[in-house]
């Protein structure tokens, strides 16, 4: 494909106008929306208003007058529409890690007598670390890590919970949510899905897959900003029995009754713990308006096409690079993952040229494709820069070989 042809694809792209909803510096090729989504223009004004009017003037009255108290449910309902859940099945709160803890602990309580949590080696570290920490507090829990191909066989009646990340953070490999959830249910286990790399990027159908529980990030494809609140989903059929291990006052049935004894709140409210992060939720709520009127099927179609174009061009023009993501777009999330032993300095050299991706140890170059704002020509230009970085061996420069704290 030529650059002209890529530009023609952008002209024909039904989502092209969405890019104008984001602050993106002219000339920057931003392919890291899977780490931190770009700033939606709507967030700037809305945050300024929330700070000046709601906090600045309204002060404590804004909990009622500006409805701050409903933000977790309101934002949760918006996210629900993107992940195939009902509005009352999702709440926005805390971080993904904290939500993983709450939901995994809650799942163990829903399956008394069962001790095994099944996951895969190489899952995102926080998912594994949280399970390891949970195991230390709930004696007897066994964390069983099995390569994806062995998961169906590893599901037996000792398994309480299957916890997987839908789109793998490093390889972009997609799990078959429906099949794995069905297999988990056949042995009486629950399925918890980490949607951090799928919410807002792919069609997710939690209820279509009959999923039990899910969590995900607000700052990646949902564009809620650095450290944005995350979300948690508990299928309606489990909500009455779901117990959070973090029984904070905001999850109480009547927080302002100030009673001594904890009584869980209705539905997803019981998944709350402490006071919600009002400014973070306000930013996320405004960011989610970028999805208004967008069909997830259209987003997914564009994401697949962008990934295919990227990989076609890399295979044609960058012979020294390996491919770590599935070639089949149906099995790939919204990212392209390449491999090279000098991956880190190559990514740094690209960033210096204005092509922002990231690096995941030991050798993965990651490029997130956010269909709301990534263009076909961005992909074409990114590969052109990659070709030049490799041909000129720019990555050998010492400044690109100094490893920063965040890669
Ligand atoms: C799959 C997955 N889960 C969780 C997280 C992060 O969770 P937290 O928001 O708690 O930092 C990430 C971050 O990259 C992730 O990729």
Coordinates of N, CA, C and O in Angstrom, one line a residue, residues 124-299:
X124 N -1.1 -10.1 33.0 CA -0.5 -8.8 33.4 C -0.1 -8.9 34.9 O -0.9 -9.5 35.7
X125 N 1.1 -8.4 35.3 CA 1.6 -8.7 36.6 C 0.6 -8.4 37.7 O 0.5 -9.1 38.7
X126 N -0.1 -7.2 37.6 CA -1.0 -6.9 38.8 C -2.0 -8.0 39.0 O -2.4 -8.3 40.2
X127 N -2.5 -8.6 38.0 CA -3.5 -9.7 38.1 C -2.9 -10.8 38.9 O -3.6 -11.3 39.9
X128 N -1.7 -11.2 38.6 CA -1.1 -12.3 39.3 C -0.7 -11.8 40.8 O -0.9 -12.6 41.7
X129 N -0.1 -10.6 40.9 CA 0.3 -10.2 42.2 C -0.9 -10.1 43.2 O -0.8 -10.4 44.3
X130 N -2.0 -9.6 42.7 CA -3.2 -9.5 43.5 C -3.7 -10.8 44.0 O -4.0 -11.0 45.1
X131 N -3.6 -11.8 43.1 CA -4.0 -13.2 43.4 C -3.1 -13.7 44.5 O -3.5 -14.4 45.4
X132 N -1.8 -13.5 44.3 CA -0.8 -13.9 45.3 C -1.0 -13.3 46.6 O -1.0 -14.0 47.7
X133 N -1.3 -12.0 46.6 CA -1.6 -11.3 47.9 C -2.9 -11.9 48.5 O -2.9 -12.1 49.8
X134 N -3.9 -12.1 47.7 CA -5.1 -12.7 48.2 C -4.9 -14.0 48.9 O -5.4 -14.4 49.9
X135 N -4.0 -14.8 48.2 CA -3.7 -16.2 48.7 C -3.1 -16.1 50.1 O -3.3 -17.0 50.9
X136 N -2.3 -15.0 50.3 CA -1.7 -14.9 51.7 C -2.7 -14.6 52.8 O -2.5 -15.0 53.9
X137 N -3.8 -13.9 52.4 CA -4.8 -13.6 53.4 C -5.9 -14.7 53.5 O -6.6 -14.7 54.5
X138 N -6.1 -15.5 52.5 CA -7.1 -16.5 52.5 C -6.4 -17.9 52.4 O -6.1 -18.4 51.3
X139 N -6.0 -18.4 53.6 CA -5.1 -19.6 53.5 C -5.8 -20.7 52.7 O -7.0 -20.9 52.7
X140 N -4.9 -21.5 52.0 CA -5.4 -22.6 51.3 C -5.7 -22.3 49.8 O -5.8 -23.2 49.0
X141 N -5.7 -21.0 49.5 CA -6.0 -20.7 48.0 C -4.8 -21.2 47.2 O -3.6 -20.9 47.6
X142 N -5.1 -21.8 46.1 CA -4.0 -22.3 45.2 C -4.1 -21.5 43.9 O -5.2 -21.5 43.3
X143 N -3.1 -20.8 43.5 CA -3.1 -20.1 42.2 C -2.5 -21.1 41.2 O -1.3 -21.5 41.3
X144 N -3.3 -21.5 40.2 CA -2.8 -22.4 39.2 C -2.6 -21.7 37.9 O -3.6 -21.1 37.4
X145 N -1.4 -21.7 37.4 CA -1.1 -21.0 36.1 C -0.9 -22.0 35.0 O 0.0 -22.8 35.1
X146 N -1.7 -21.9 34.0 CA -1.7 -22.9 32.9 C -1.7 -22.1 31.6 O -2.4 -21.1 31.4
X147 N -0.8 -22.6 30.6 CA -0.8 -21.9 29.3 C -2.1 -22.0 28.7 O -2.9 -23.0 28.9
X148 N -2.5 -21.0 27.8 CA -3.9 -20.9 27.3 C -4.4 -22.2 26.7 O -5.5 -22.6 27.0
X149 N -3.6 -22.9 26.0 CA -4.1 -24.2 25.3 C -4.5 -25.2 26.4 O -5.4 -26.1 26.0
X150 N -4.0 -25.2 27.6 CA -4.3 -26.2 28.6 C -5.4 -25.8 29.5 O -5.8 -26.5 30.4
X151 N -6.0 -24.6 29.3 CA -7.0 -24.1 30.3 C -8.2 -25.0 30.3 O -8.7 -25.3 31.4
X152 N -8.8 -25.3 29.1 CA -10.0 -26.2 29.2 C -9.8 -27.4 30.1 O -10.6 -27.8 30.9
X153 N -8.6 -28.1 29.9 CA -8.4 -29.3 30.6 C -8.1 -29.0 32.1 O -8.4 -29.9 33.0
X154 N -7.6 -27.9 32.4 CA -7.3 -27.5 33.8 C -8.5 -27.1 34.6 O -8.4 -27.0 35.8
X155 N -9.6 -26.9 33.9 CA -10.8 -26.6 34.6 C -11.5 -27.9 35.2 O -11.9 -28.7 34.4
X156 N -11.4 -28.0 36.5 CA -12.1 -29.1 37.1 C -12.9 -28.6 38.3 O -12.9 -27.4 38.6
X157 N -13.4 -29.5 39.1 CA -14.3 -29.0 40.2 C -13.6 -28.5 41.4 O -14.3 -28.2 42.4
X158 N -12.3 -28.4 41.3 CA -11.6 -27.7 42.4 C -11.5 -26.2 42.1 O -11.1 -25.4 43.0
X159 N -11.8 -25.8 40.9 CA -11.6 -24.4 40.5 C -12.8 -23.5 40.9 O -13.9 -23.8 40.6
X160 N -12.4 -22.5 41.7 CA -13.5 -21.6 42.1 C -13.6 -20.4 41.0 O -14.7 -20.0 40.7
X161 N -12.4 -20.0 40.5 CA -12.4 -18.8 39.6 C -11.4 -19.0 38.5 O -10.3 -19.4 38.7
X162 N -11.8 -18.6 37.3 CA -10.9 -18.4 36.2 C -10.8 -16.9 36.0 O -11.7 -16.2 35.8
X163 N -9.5 -16.5 36.0 CA -9.3 -15.0 35.9 C -8.3 -14.9 34.7 O -7.2 -15.3 34.7
X164 N -8.8 -14.2 33.7 CA -8.0 -14.0 32.5 C -8.1 -12.5 32.0 O -9.2 -11.9 32.2
X165 N -7.1 -12.1 31.3 CA -7.2 -10.8 30.6 C -7.6 -11.0 29.2 O -7.0 -11.9 28.5
X166 N -8.7 -10.4 28.8 CA -9.3 -10.7 27.5 C -8.4 -10.5 26.4 O -8.2 -11.3 25.5
X167 N -7.7 -9.3 26.3 CA -6.7 -9.0 25.3 C -5.4 -8.9 26.0 O -5.2 -8.0 26.9
X168 N -4.4 -9.8 25.7 CA -3.2 -9.8 26.4 C -2.4 -8.5 26.3 O -2.3 -8.0 25.1
X169 N -1.9 -8.0 27.4 CA -1.2 -6.7 27.3 C 0.0 -6.7 26.4 O 0.3 -5.6 25.8
X170 N 0.7 -7.8 26.4 CA 2.0 -7.8 25.6 C 1.8 -8.2 24.2 O 2.3 -7.6 23.3
X171 N 1.0 -9.3 24.0 CA 0.9 -9.9 22.7 C -0.4 -9.5 21.9 O -0.5 -9.7 20.7
X172 N -1.3 -8.9 22.7 CA -2.6 -8.6 22.1 C -3.5 -9.8 21.8 O -4.6 -9.7 21.2
X173 N -3.0 -11.0 22.1 CA -3.8 -12.2 21.9 C -5.1 -12.1 22.6 O -5.2 -11.8 23.8
X174 N -6.2 -12.5 21.9 CA -7.5 -12.4 22.5 C -7.9 -13.8 22.9 O -7.7 -14.8 22.2
X175 N -8.5 -13.9 24.1 CA -9.1 -15.1 24.5 C -10.5 -15.2 24.0 O -11.2 -14.2 23.9
X176 N -11.0 -16.4 23.9 CA -12.4 -16.6 23.5 C -13.3 -16.5 24.8 O -13.4 -17.5 25.5
X177 N -13.8 -15.3 25.0 CA -14.5 -15.1 26.3 C -15.7 -16.1 26.5 O -15.9 -16.6 27.6
X178 N -16.4 -16.2 25.4 CA -17.6 -17.0 25.6 C -17.3 -18.5 25.8 O -17.9 -19.1 26.7
X179 N -16.4 -19.0 25.1 CA -16.0 -20.5 25.2 C -15.4 -20.7 26.6 O -15.9 -21.7 27.3
X180 N -14.5 -19.9 27.0 CA -13.8 -20.1 28.3 C -14.8 -20.0 29.5 O -14.8 -20.7 30.4
X181 N -15.7 -19.0 29.3 CA -16.7 -18.8 30.4 C -17.6 -20.0 30.5 O -17.9 -20.5 31.6
X182 N -18.0 -20.5 29.3 CA -18.9 -21.7 29.3 C -18.2 -22.9 29.9 O -18.8 -23.6 30.7
X183 N -16.9 -23.1 29.6 CA -16.2 -24.2 30.2 C -16.1 -24.0 31.7 O -16.2 -25.0 32.4
X184 N -15.8 -22.8 32.1 CA -15.7 -22.6 33.6 C -17.0 -22.9 34.2 O -17.1 -23.6 35.3
X185 N -18.1 -22.5 33.6 CA -19.4 -22.8 34.2 C -19.7 -24.3 34.3 O -20.4 -24.7 35.2
X186 N -19.3 -25.0 33.2 CA -19.5 -26.4 33.2 C -19.0 -27.1 34.4 O -19.5 -28.2 34.8
X187 N -17.9 -26.6 35.0 CA -17.3 -27.3 36.2 C -17.7 -26.5 37.5 O -17.2 -26.7 38.6
X188 N -18.6 -25.5 37.3 CA -19.1 -24.8 38.5 C -18.2 -23.7 38.9 O -18.4 -23.1 40.0
X189 N -17.3 -23.3 38.1 CA -16.4 -22.1 38.4 C -17.0 -20.8 37.9 O -17.9 -20.8 37.1
X190 N -16.5 -19.7 38.4 CA -16.8 -18.4 37.9 C -15.7 -17.9 37.0 O -14.6 -18.3 37.1
X191 N -16.1 -16.9 36.2 CA -15.1 -16.3 35.3 C -15.0 -14.8 35.5 O -16.1 -14.1 35.5
X192 N -13.8 -14.4 35.7 CA -13.5 -12.9 35.9 C -12.6 -12.5 34.8 O -11.5 -13.0 34.6
X193 N -13.1 -11.4 34.0 CA -12.3 -11.0 32.9 C -11.7 -9.6 33.1 O -12.5 -8.7 33.6
X194 N -10.5 -9.5 32.9 CA -9.8 -8.1 32.9 C -9.9 -7.6 31.5 O -9.3 -8.1 30.6
X195 N -10.7 -6.5 31.4 CA -11.0 -5.9 30.1 C -10.1 -4.6 29.8 O -10.5 -3.8 29.0
X196 N -9.0 -4.5 30.6 CA -8.2 -3.3 30.5 C -7.8 -3.0 29.0 O -7.8 -1.8 28.6
X197 N -7.5 -4.0 28.2 CA -7.1 -3.8 26.8 C -8.2 -4.0 25.8 O -8.0 -4.1 24.6
X198 N -9.4 -4.2 26.3 CA -10.5 -4.3 25.3 C -11.6 -3.3 25.5 O -12.2 -2.9 24.5
X199 N -11.9 -2.8 26.7 CA -13.0 -1.9 26.9 C -12.7 -0.6 26.0 O -11.7 0.0 26.2
X200 N -13.6 -0.3 25.1 CA -13.4 0.9 24.3 C -12.7 0.7 23.0 O -12.5 1.6 22.2
X201 N -12.2 -0.5 22.9 CA -11.4 -0.8 21.7 C -12.0 -1.9 20.8 O -11.8 -1.9 19.6
X202 N -12.7 -2.8 21.5 CA -13.3 -4.0 20.8 C -14.7 -4.1 21.2 O -15.2 -3.6 22.2
X203 N -15.4 -5.0 20.4 CA -16.8 -5.4 20.8 C -16.6 -6.4 22.0 O -16.0 -7.4 21.8
X204 N -17.1 -6.0 23.1 CA -17.1 -6.9 24.3 C -18.6 -7.1 24.6 O -19.4 -6.2 24.7
X205 N -18.9 -8.4 24.8 CA -20.3 -8.7 25.2 C -20.3 -9.6 26.4 O -20.5 -10.8 26.3
X206 N -20.2 -8.9 27.6 CA -20.1 -9.7 28.8 C -21.4 -10.5 29.0 O -21.2 -11.7 29.4
X207 N -22.5 -9.9 28.8 CA -23.7 -10.7 29.1 C -24.0 -11.8 28.0 O -24.5 -12.9 28.3
X208 N -23.5 -11.5 26.8 CA -23.6 -12.5 25.7 C -22.8 -13.7 26.0 O -23.1 -14.8 25.6
X209 N -21.6 -13.4 26.7 CA -20.7 -14.5 27.1 C -21.1 -15.1 28.4 O -20.5 -16.1 28.9
X210 N -22.1 -14.5 29.1 CA -22.6 -15.0 30.4 C -21.5 -14.8 31.4 O -21.4 -15.6 32.4
X211 N -20.6 -13.8 31.3 CA -19.5 -13.6 32.2 C -20.1 -13.3 33.6 O -21.2 -12.8 33.7
X212 N -19.3 -13.6 34.6 CA -19.7 -13.4 36.0 C -19.2 -12.1 36.5 O -20.0 -11.3 37.1
X213 N -17.9 -11.8 36.2 CA -17.3 -10.7 36.8 C -16.3 -10.0 35.8 O -15.8 -10.8 35.0
X214 N -16.1 -8.8 36.0 CA -15.1 -8.1 35.1 C -14.5 -6.9 35.7 O -15.2 -6.3 36.6
X215 N -13.4 -6.5 35.3 CA -12.7 -5.2 35.7 C -12.1 -4.6 34.5 O -11.9 -5.3 33.5
X216 N -11.7 -3.4 34.6 CA -10.9 -2.8 33.5 C -10.5 -1.4 33.9 O -11.0 -0.7 34.8
X217 N -9.5 -0.9 33.1 CA -8.9 0.4 33.3 C -9.7 1.6 32.6 O -10.3 1.4 31.6
X218 N -9.7 2.7 33.3 CA -10.3 3.9 32.7 C -9.4 4.8 31.9 O -9.8 5.7 31.2
X219 N -8.1 4.5 32.0 CA -7.2 5.5 31.4 C -6.6 5.0 30.0 O -5.8 5.7 29.4
X220 N -7.0 3.8 29.6 CA -6.4 3.4 28.3 C -7.4 3.8 27.2 O -7.5 5.0 26.8
X221 N -8.1 2.8 26.6 CA -9.0 3.2 25.5 C -10.2 4.0 25.9 O -10.9 4.5 25.0
X222 N -10.5 4.1 27.2 CA -11.6 4.9 27.6 C -11.2 6.4 27.8 O -12.0 7.3 28.0
X223 N -9.9 6.7 27.7 CA -9.3 8.0 27.7 C -9.7 8.9 28.9 O -9.8 10.1 28.8
X224 N -9.8 8.3 30.1 CA -10.1 9.0 31.3 C -9.0 9.8 31.9 O -9.3 10.5 32.9
X225 N -7.8 9.7 31.4 CA -6.7 10.5 32.0 C -5.8 9.6 32.9 O -6.2 8.6 33.4
X226 N -4.6 10.2 33.2 CA -3.6 9.4 34.0 C -4.2 9.0 35.4 O -4.7 9.9 36.1
X227 N -4.2 7.7 35.7 CA -4.7 7.3 37.0 C -6.2 7.4 37.1 O -6.8 7.4 38.2
X228 N -6.9 7.4 35.9 CA -8.4 7.5 36.0 C -9.0 6.3 36.8 O -8.4 5.3 36.8
X229 N -10.2 6.5 37.4 CA -10.8 5.4 38.0 C -11.1 4.2 37.1 O -11.2 4.4 35.9
X230 N -11.1 3.1 37.7 CA -11.3 1.9 36.9 C -12.8 1.5 37.0 O -13.6 2.3 37.5
X231 N -13.1 0.3 36.5 CA -14.5 -0.1 36.7 C -14.6 -1.6 37.1 O -13.6 -2.3 37.0
X232 N -15.8 -1.9 37.6 CA -16.0 -3.3 38.1 C -17.4 -3.7 37.6 O -18.3 -2.9 37.6
X233 N -17.5 -5.0 37.1 CA -18.8 -5.5 36.7 C -19.1 -6.8 37.5 O -18.2 -7.6 37.7
X234 N -20.3 -6.8 38.1 CA -20.8 -8.1 38.7 C -22.1 -8.4 38.0 O -23.0 -7.5 38.0
X235 N -22.2 -9.6 37.4 CA -23.5 -9.9 36.7 C -24.6 -9.8 37.7 O -24.5 -10.2 38.9
X236 N -25.8 -9.3 37.2 CA -26.9 -9.1 38.1 C -27.3 -10.3 39.0 O -27.6 -10.2 40.1
X237 N -27.1 -11.5 38.4 CA -27.5 -12.7 39.1 C -26.6 -13.0 40.3 O -27.0 -13.7 41.2
X238 N -25.4 -12.3 40.4 CA -24.6 -12.6 41.5 C -24.6 -11.4 42.5 O -24.0 -11.5 43.6
X239 N -25.3 -10.3 42.2 CA -25.1 -9.1 43.0 C -25.6 -9.3 44.4 O -25.0 -8.8 45.4
X240 N -26.7 -9.9 44.6 CA -27.3 -10.0 45.9 C -26.4 -10.8 46.9 O -26.3 -10.6 48.1
X241 N -25.6 -11.8 46.3 CA -24.7 -12.6 47.1 C -23.3 -12.1 47.2 O -22.5 -12.6 47.9
X242 N -23.0 -11.2 46.3 CA -21.6 -10.7 46.2 C -21.2 -9.9 47.5 O -21.9 -9.0 47.9
X243 N -20.1 -10.3 48.1 CA -19.6 -9.6 49.3 C -18.2 -9.0 48.9 O -17.3 -9.8 48.5
X244 N -18.1 -7.7 49.2 CA -16.7 -7.2 49.0 C -15.9 -7.3 50.2 O -16.5 -7.2 51.3
X245 N -14.6 -7.6 50.1 CA -13.8 -7.7 51.3 C -13.4 -6.4 51.8 O -13.0 -6.2 53.0
X246 N -13.6 -5.3 51.0 CA -13.3 -4.0 51.5 C -14.6 -3.2 51.8 O -15.2 -2.5 51.0
X247 N -15.1 -3.5 53.0 CA -16.4 -3.0 53.4 C -16.4 -1.6 53.9 O -16.6 -1.3 55.1
X248 N -16.0 -0.7 53.0 CA -16.0 0.7 53.4 C -17.3 1.4 53.5 O -18.3 0.8 53.0
X249 N -17.4 2.6 54.0 CA -18.7 3.2 54.3 C -19.5 3.5 53.0 O -20.7 3.6 53.0
X250 N -18.7 3.8 51.9 CA -19.5 4.1 50.6 C -20.2 2.9 50.0 O -21.0 3.1 49.2
X251 N -19.8 1.7 50.5 CA -20.5 0.5 50.0 C -21.6 0.1 50.9 O -22.3 -0.9 50.7
X252 N -21.8 0.9 52.0 CA -22.9 0.6 52.9 C -24.3 1.0 52.4 O -24.4 1.9 51.5
X253 N -25.3 0.3 52.9 CA -26.6 0.5 52.4 C -27.1 1.9 52.7 O -27.9 2.5 51.9
X254 N -26.6 2.5 53.8 CA -27.0 3.8 54.2 C -25.8 4.6 54.8 O -25.7 4.7 56.0
X255 N -24.9 5.0 53.9 CA -23.7 5.6 54.5 C -23.9 6.7 55.5 O -23.2 6.9 56.4
X256 N -25.0 7.5 55.2 CA -25.2 8.7 56.1 C -26.1 8.4 57.3 O -26.5 9.3 58.0
X257 N -26.3 7.1 57.5 CA -27.0 6.7 58.8 C -25.9 6.6 59.9 O -26.3 6.6 61.0
X258 N -24.7 6.5 59.4 CA -23.6 6.4 60.4 C -23.8 5.3 61.5 O -23.5 5.5 62.6
X259 N -24.3 4.2 61.1 CA -24.5 3.1 62.0 C -23.2 2.3 62.2 O -22.3 2.4 61.4
X260 N -23.0 1.6 63.3 CA -21.8 0.9 63.6 C -21.6 -0.4 62.8 O -20.5 -0.8 62.6
X261 N -22.7 -0.9 62.3 CA -22.6 -2.2 61.6 C -22.7 -2.1 60.1 O -23.6 -1.4 59.6
X262 N -21.8 -2.8 59.5 CA -21.8 -2.8 58.0 C -23.0 -3.6 57.4 O -23.3 -4.7 57.8
X263 N -23.8 -2.9 56.5 CA -24.8 -3.6 55.8 C -24.5 -3.3 54.3 O -24.4 -2.1 53.9
X264 N -24.4 -4.3 53.5 CA -24.0 -4.0 52.1 C -25.1 -3.2 51.3 O -26.2 -3.4 51.5
X265 N -24.6 -2.3 50.4 CA -25.5 -1.5 49.6 C -26.2 -2.3 48.6 O -25.8 -3.5 48.3
X266 N -27.1 -1.7 47.9 CA -27.9 -2.3 46.8 C -26.9 -2.5 45.6 O -26.2 -1.6 45.2
X267 N -27.1 -3.7 45.0 CA -26.4 -3.9 43.7 C -25.0 -3.6 43.7 O -24.2 -3.9 44.6
X268 N -24.5 -2.8 42.7 CA -23.1 -2.5 42.5 C -22.6 -1.6 43.5 O -21.4 -1.4 43.7
X269 N -23.5 -0.9 44.2 CA -23.0 0.1 45.3 C -22.1 -0.6 46.3 O -21.2 0.0 46.9
X270 N -22.4 -1.9 46.5 CA -21.6 -2.6 47.6 C -20.2 -2.8 47.1 O -19.4 -3.2 47.9
X271 N -19.9 -2.6 45.9 CA -18.5 -2.8 45.4 C -17.7 -1.5 45.7 O -16.5 -1.4 45.4
X272 N -18.4 -0.4 46.1 CA -17.6 0.8 46.5 C -16.9 0.6 47.8 O -17.4 -0.2 48.6
X273 N -15.9 1.4 48.0 CA -15.2 1.3 49.3 C -15.2 2.7 50.0 O -16.1 2.9 50.9
X274 N -14.3 3.5 49.6 CA -14.3 4.9 50.2 C -14.8 6.0 49.3 O -15.4 5.7 48.3
X275 N -14.6 7.2 49.7 CA -15.1 8.3 48.9 C -14.6 8.3 47.5 O -13.4 8.2 47.2
X276 N -15.5 8.5 46.5 CA -15.1 8.4 45.1 C -14.2 9.6 44.7 O -14.3 10.7 45.3
X277 N -13.4 9.3 43.8 CA -12.5 10.4 43.2 C -13.3 11.2 42.3 O -13.4 10.9 41.1
X278 N -13.8 12.3 42.8 CA -14.8 13.1 42.0 C -14.2 13.7 40.8 O -14.8 13.6 39.7
X279 N -13.0 14.3 40.9 CA -12.4 14.9 39.6 C -12.1 13.8 38.6 O -12.2 14.0 37.4
X280 N -11.5 12.7 39.1 CA -11.2 11.6 38.2 C -12.4 11.1 37.5 O -12.4 10.9 36.3
X281 N -13.5 10.9 38.2 CA -14.7 10.4 37.6 C -15.4 11.4 36.7 O -15.9 11.1 35.6
X282 N -15.2 12.7 37.0 CA -15.8 13.8 36.2 C -15.0 13.8 34.8 O -15.7 13.9 33.8
X283 N -13.7 13.6 34.9 CA -12.9 13.6 33.6 C -13.3 12.4 32.8 O -13.5 12.5 31.6
X284 N -13.5 11.2 33.5 CA -13.8 10.0 32.8 C -15.2 10.1 32.1 O -15.4 9.7 31.0
X285 N -16.1 10.7 32.9 CA -17.5 10.9 32.3 C -17.5 11.7 31.1 O -18.1 11.4 30.1
X286 N -16.7 12.8 31.1 CA -16.6 13.7 29.9 C -15.9 12.9 28.8 O -16.3 13.1 27.6
X287 N -14.9 12.2 29.1 CA -14.1 11.5 28.1 C -15.0 10.5 27.3 O -14.9 10.3 26.1
X288 N -15.9 9.9 28.1 CA -16.8 8.8 27.5 C -17.7 9.4 26.4 O -18.3 8.6 25.6
X289 N -17.9 10.7 26.4 CA -18.8 11.2 25.4 C -18.3 11.1 24.0 O -19.0 11.1 23.0
X290 N -17.0 10.8 23.9 CA -16.3 10.6 22.6 C -16.9 9.3 21.9 O -16.8 9.1 20.7
X291 N -17.5 8.5 22.7 CA -18.1 7.2 22.2 C -19.6 7.4 21.8 O -20.2 6.5 21.2
X292 N -20.2 8.6 22.1 CA -21.6 8.7 21.8 C -21.8 8.5 20.3 O -21.2 9.2 19.5
X293 N -22.8 7.7 20.0 CA -23.2 7.5 18.6 C -22.2 6.6 17.8 O -22.4 6.4 16.6
X294 N -21.2 6.0 18.4 CA -20.3 5.2 17.7 C -20.7 3.7 17.9 O -20.8 3.3 19.1
X295 N -20.7 3.0 16.9 CA -21.0 1.5 17.0 C -19.7 0.8 17.3 O -18.7 1.1 16.6
X296 N -19.7 0.0 18.3 CA -18.4 -0.7 18.6 C -18.0 -1.6 17.4 O -16.8 -1.8 17.2
X297 N -19.0 -2.1 16.6 CA -18.6 -2.9 15.5 C -17.7 -2.0 14.5 O -16.8 -2.5 13.9
X298 N -18.1 -0.7 14.4 CA -17.3 0.1 13.4 C -15.9 0.4 14.0 O -14.9 0.3 13.3
X299 N -15.8 0.5 15.3 CA -14.5 0.7 16.0 C -13.6 -0.5 15.7 O -12.5 -0.4 15.4

